[in-house]
Short mmCIF file of C-alpha atoms in Angstrom, two decimals:
data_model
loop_
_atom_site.label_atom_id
_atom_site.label_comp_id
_atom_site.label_asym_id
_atom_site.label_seq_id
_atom_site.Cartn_x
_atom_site.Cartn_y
_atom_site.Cartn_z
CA UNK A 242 28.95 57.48 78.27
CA UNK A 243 27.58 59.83 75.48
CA UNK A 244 24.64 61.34 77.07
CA UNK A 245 27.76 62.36 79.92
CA UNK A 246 30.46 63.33 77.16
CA UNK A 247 27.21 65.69 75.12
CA UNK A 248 26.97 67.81 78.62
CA UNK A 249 30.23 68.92 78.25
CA UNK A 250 29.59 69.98 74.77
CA UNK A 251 29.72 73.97 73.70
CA UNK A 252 26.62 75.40 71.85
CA UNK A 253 27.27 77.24 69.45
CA UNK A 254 24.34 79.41 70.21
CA UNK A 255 26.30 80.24 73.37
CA UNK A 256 29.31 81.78 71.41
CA UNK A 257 27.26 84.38 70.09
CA UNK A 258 26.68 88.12 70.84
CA UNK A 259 23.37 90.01 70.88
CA UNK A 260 22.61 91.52 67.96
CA UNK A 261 23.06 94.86 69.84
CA UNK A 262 27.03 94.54 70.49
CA UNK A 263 27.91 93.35 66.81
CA UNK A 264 29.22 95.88 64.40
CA UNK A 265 28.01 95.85 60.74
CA UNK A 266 30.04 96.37 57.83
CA UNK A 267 28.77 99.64 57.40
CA UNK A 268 29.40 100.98 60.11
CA UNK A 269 32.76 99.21 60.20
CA UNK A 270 33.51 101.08 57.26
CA UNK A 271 32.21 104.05 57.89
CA UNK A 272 34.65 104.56 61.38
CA UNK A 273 37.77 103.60 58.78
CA UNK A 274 36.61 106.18 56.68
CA UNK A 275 37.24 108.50 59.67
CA UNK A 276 41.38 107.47 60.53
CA UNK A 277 43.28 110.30 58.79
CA UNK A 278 46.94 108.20 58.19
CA UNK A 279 50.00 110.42 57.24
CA UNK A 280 52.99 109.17 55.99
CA UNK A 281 55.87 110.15 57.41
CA UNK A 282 58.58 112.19 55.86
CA UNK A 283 61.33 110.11 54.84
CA UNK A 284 64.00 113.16 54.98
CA UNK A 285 62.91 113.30 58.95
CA UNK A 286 63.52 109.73 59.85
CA UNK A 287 66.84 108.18 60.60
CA UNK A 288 68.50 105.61 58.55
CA UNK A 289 70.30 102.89 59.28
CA UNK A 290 72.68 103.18 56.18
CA UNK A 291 74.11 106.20 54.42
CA UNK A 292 73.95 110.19 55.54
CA UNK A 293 71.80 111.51 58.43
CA UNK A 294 71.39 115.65 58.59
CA UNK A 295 69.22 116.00 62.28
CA UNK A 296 67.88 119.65 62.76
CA UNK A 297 68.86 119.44 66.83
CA UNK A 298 71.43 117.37 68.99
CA UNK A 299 70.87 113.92 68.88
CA UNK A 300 70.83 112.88 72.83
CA UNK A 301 71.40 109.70 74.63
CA UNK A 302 68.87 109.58 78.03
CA UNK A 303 69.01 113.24 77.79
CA UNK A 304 72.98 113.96 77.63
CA UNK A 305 73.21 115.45 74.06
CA UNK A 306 75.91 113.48 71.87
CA UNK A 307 79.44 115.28 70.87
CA UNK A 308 79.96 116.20 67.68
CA UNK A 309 82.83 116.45 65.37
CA UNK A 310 82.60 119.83 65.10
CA UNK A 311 82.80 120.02 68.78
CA UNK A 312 86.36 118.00 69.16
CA UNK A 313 88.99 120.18 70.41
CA UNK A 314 91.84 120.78 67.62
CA UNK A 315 94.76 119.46 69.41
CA UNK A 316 92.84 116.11 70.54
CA UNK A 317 95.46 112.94 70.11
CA UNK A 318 94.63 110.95 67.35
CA UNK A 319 95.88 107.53 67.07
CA UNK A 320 96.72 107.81 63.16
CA UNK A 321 98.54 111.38 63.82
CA UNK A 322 101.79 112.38 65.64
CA UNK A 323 100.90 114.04 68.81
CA UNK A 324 103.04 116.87 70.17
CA UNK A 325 102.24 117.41 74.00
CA UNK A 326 103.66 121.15 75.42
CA UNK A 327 101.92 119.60 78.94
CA UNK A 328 103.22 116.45 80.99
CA UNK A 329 101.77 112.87 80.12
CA UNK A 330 100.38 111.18 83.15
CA UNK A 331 99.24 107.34 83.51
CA UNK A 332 97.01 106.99 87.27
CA UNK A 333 98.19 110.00 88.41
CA UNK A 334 102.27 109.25 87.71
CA UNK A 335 104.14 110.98 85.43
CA UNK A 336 104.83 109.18 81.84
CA UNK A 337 108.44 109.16 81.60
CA UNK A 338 110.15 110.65 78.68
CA UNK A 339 113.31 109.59 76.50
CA UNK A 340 115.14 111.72 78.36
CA UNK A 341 114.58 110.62 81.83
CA UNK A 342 114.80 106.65 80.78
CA UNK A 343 117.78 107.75 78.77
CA UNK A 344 119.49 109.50 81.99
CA UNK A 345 118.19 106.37 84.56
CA UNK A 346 120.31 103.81 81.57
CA UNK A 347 123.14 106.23 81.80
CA UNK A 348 122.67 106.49 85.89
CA UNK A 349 122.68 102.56 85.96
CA UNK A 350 125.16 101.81 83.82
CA UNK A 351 127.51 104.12 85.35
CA UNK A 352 127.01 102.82 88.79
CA UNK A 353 127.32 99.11 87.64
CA UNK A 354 131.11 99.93 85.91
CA UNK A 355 132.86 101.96 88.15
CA UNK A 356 134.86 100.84 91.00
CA UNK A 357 136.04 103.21 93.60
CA UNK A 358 139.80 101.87 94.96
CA UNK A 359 140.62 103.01 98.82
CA UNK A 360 143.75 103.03 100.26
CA UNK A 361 144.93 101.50 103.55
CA UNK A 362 144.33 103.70 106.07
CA UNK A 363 147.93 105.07 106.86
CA UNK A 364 147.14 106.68 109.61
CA UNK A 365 146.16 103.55 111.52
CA UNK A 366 148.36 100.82 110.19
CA UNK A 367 151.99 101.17 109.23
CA UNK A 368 153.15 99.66 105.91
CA UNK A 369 154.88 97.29 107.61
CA UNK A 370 151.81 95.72 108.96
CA UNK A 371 150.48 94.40 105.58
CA UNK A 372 152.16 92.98 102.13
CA UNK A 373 151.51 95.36 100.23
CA UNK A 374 150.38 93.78 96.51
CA UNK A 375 147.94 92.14 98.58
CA UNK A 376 146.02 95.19 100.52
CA UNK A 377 143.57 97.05 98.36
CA UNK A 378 139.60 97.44 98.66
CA UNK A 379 137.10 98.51 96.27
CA UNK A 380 133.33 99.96 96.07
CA UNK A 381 130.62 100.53 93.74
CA UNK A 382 126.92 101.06 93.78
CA UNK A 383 124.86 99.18 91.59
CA UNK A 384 121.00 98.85 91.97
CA UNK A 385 120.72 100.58 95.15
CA UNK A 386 123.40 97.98 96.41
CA UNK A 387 126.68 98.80 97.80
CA UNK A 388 129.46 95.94 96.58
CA UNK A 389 133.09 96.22 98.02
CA UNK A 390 135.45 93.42 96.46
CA UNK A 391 139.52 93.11 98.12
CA UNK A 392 142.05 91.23 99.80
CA UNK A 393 144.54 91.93 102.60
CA UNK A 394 147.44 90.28 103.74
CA UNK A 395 148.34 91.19 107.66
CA UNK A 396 151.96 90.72 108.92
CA UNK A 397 152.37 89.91 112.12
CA UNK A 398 154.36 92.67 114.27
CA UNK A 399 155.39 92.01 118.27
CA UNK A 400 155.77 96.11 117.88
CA UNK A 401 153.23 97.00 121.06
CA UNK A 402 152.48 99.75 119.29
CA UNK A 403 151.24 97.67 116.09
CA UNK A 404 147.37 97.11 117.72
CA UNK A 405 145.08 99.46 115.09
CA UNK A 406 142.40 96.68 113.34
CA UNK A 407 141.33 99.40 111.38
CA UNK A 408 142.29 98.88 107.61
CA UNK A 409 140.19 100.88 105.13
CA UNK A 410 137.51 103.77 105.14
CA UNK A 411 134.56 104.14 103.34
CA UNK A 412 132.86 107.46 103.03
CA UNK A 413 130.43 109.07 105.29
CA UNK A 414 127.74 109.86 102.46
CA UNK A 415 127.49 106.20 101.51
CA UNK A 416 127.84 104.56 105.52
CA UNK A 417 124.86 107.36 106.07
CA UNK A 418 122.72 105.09 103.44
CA UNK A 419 123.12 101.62 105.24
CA UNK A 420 120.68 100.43 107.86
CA UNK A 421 123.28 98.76 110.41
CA UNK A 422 121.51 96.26 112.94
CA UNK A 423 121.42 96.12 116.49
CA UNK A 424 125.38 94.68 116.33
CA UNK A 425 126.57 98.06 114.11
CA UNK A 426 128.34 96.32 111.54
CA UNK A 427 128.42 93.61 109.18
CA UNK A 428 130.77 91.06 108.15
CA UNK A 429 132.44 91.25 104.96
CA UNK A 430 134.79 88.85 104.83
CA UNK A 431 137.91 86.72 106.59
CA UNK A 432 141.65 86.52 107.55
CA UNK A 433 143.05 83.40 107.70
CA UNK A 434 146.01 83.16 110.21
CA UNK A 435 148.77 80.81 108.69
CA UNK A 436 149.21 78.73 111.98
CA UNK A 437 147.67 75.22 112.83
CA UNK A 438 144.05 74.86 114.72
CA UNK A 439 143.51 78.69 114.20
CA UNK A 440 139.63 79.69 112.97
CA UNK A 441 139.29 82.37 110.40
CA UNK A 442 138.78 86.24 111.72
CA UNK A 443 136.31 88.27 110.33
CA UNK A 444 136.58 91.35 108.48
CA UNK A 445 133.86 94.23 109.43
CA UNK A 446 132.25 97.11 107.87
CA UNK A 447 131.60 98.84 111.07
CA UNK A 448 128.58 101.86 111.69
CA UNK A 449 131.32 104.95 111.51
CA UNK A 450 132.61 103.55 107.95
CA UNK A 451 135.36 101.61 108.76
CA UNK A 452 136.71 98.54 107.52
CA UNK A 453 138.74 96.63 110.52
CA UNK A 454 139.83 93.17 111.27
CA UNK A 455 139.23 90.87 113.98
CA UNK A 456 142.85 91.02 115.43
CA UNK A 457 145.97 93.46 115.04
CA UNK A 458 149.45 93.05 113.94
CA UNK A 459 150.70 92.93 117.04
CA UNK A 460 147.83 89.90 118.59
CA UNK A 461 148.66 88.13 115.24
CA UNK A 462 152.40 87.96 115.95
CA UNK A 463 152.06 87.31 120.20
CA UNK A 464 148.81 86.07 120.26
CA UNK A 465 148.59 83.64 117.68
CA UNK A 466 152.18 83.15 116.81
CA UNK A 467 151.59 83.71 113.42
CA UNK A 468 154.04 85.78 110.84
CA UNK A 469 151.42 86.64 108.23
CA UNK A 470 147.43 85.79 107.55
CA UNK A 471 145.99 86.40 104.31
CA UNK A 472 142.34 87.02 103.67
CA UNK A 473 139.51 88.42 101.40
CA UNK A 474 136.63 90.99 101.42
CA UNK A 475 133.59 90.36 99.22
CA UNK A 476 129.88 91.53 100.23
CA UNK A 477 126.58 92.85 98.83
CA UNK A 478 124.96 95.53 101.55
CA UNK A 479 121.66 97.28 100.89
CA UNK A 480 121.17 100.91 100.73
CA UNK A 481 117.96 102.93 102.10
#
């Protein structure tokens, strides 16, 4: 009811101070009298727009900032040519130069053009063994990948003496880059004996180098009773 809501109320007379804690306004005055104010010195303070000359190193949580006059004279600008007399590294690598990508084009195309022909091995097989237009082998390294590309043609010889499977001969300094496995060699391609019910013979790439065939002149002839089996060598090996 009212008589409840006019307890609640605030009296005014409660709001007030004693006399004793209230400033006049002359003594009000009197202490702003006493505050000395001095402007400051608008050459001293920093601008946000146009030209600011400080008297000491501006610093940045202590670390004083770099100054112009403080770059180096040969420092790289990005508008500028830069000649560097040291070597230009990227994490710690060396930043190759047109030279050395110009020699790795030249080292790659090189590799990927050249073929490298062998020749039967004559001291193994006797011309008579193979037809001759069809014998030849030949290499190249591309991409840290040996390729050897050929065909071969074997005659069959009932000569005893006609038993050497060994047809070509890579060199040492490239068989010294290929990981053989367990079986030291790999097979590069297949004869085909030119008899009935007779599966094709693999040609290998053996761990000392050498090219060889499954059978000889001689097995071809008494073995499998065949006069001639052509075949072809094609493979793509892996160097270290």
């Amino acid at each position: 009811d009212v008589n409840q809501q006019l307890d609640k109320k605030v009296n005014v007379s409660d709001m007030r101070k004693p006399a004793s804690d209230v400033a006049g306004i002359e003594e009000v005055n009197a202490k702003q009298d006493k505050l000395t104010i001095t402007p400051a010195d608008d050459s001293k303070v920093a601008h946000l727009s146009g030209a600011n000359n400080f008297d000491t190193v501006p610093t940045v949580k202590n670390n004083p900032l770099l100054l112009a006059s403080s770059l180096p004279s040969d420092l790289a600008r990005t508008g500028q040519d830069a000649n560097f007399t040291r070597k230009l590294q990227k994490s710690g690598v060396d930043v190759a130069t047109t030279s050395d990508v110009t020699t790795a084009v030249n080292a790659i195309t090189s590799n990927s053009i050249n073929w490298t022909s062998l020749s039967v091995d004559s001291s193994q097989i006797s011309d008579t063994d193979y037809v001759s237009n069809q014998a030849n082998c030949s290499y190249r390294i591309s991409h840290n990948t040996l390729y050897v590309s050929g065909q071969y043609a074997m005659i069959g010889n009932g000569i005893s003496s006609h038993t050497s499977e060994i047809l070509f001969k890579l060199p040492t300094s490239i068989v010294s880059q290929i990981s053989f496995p367990s079986t030291n060699k790999f097979t590069i391609g297949f004869l085909q004996p030119l008899t009935q019910q007779i599966s094709m013979m693999p040609f290998n790439l053996t761990n000392d180098g050498n090219i060889t065939c499954f059978t000889n002149p001689h097995d071809l002839n008494t073995t499998y009773n065949a006069s001639l089996a052509p075949g072809f060598i094609n493979a793509a090996i892996p160097l270290n």
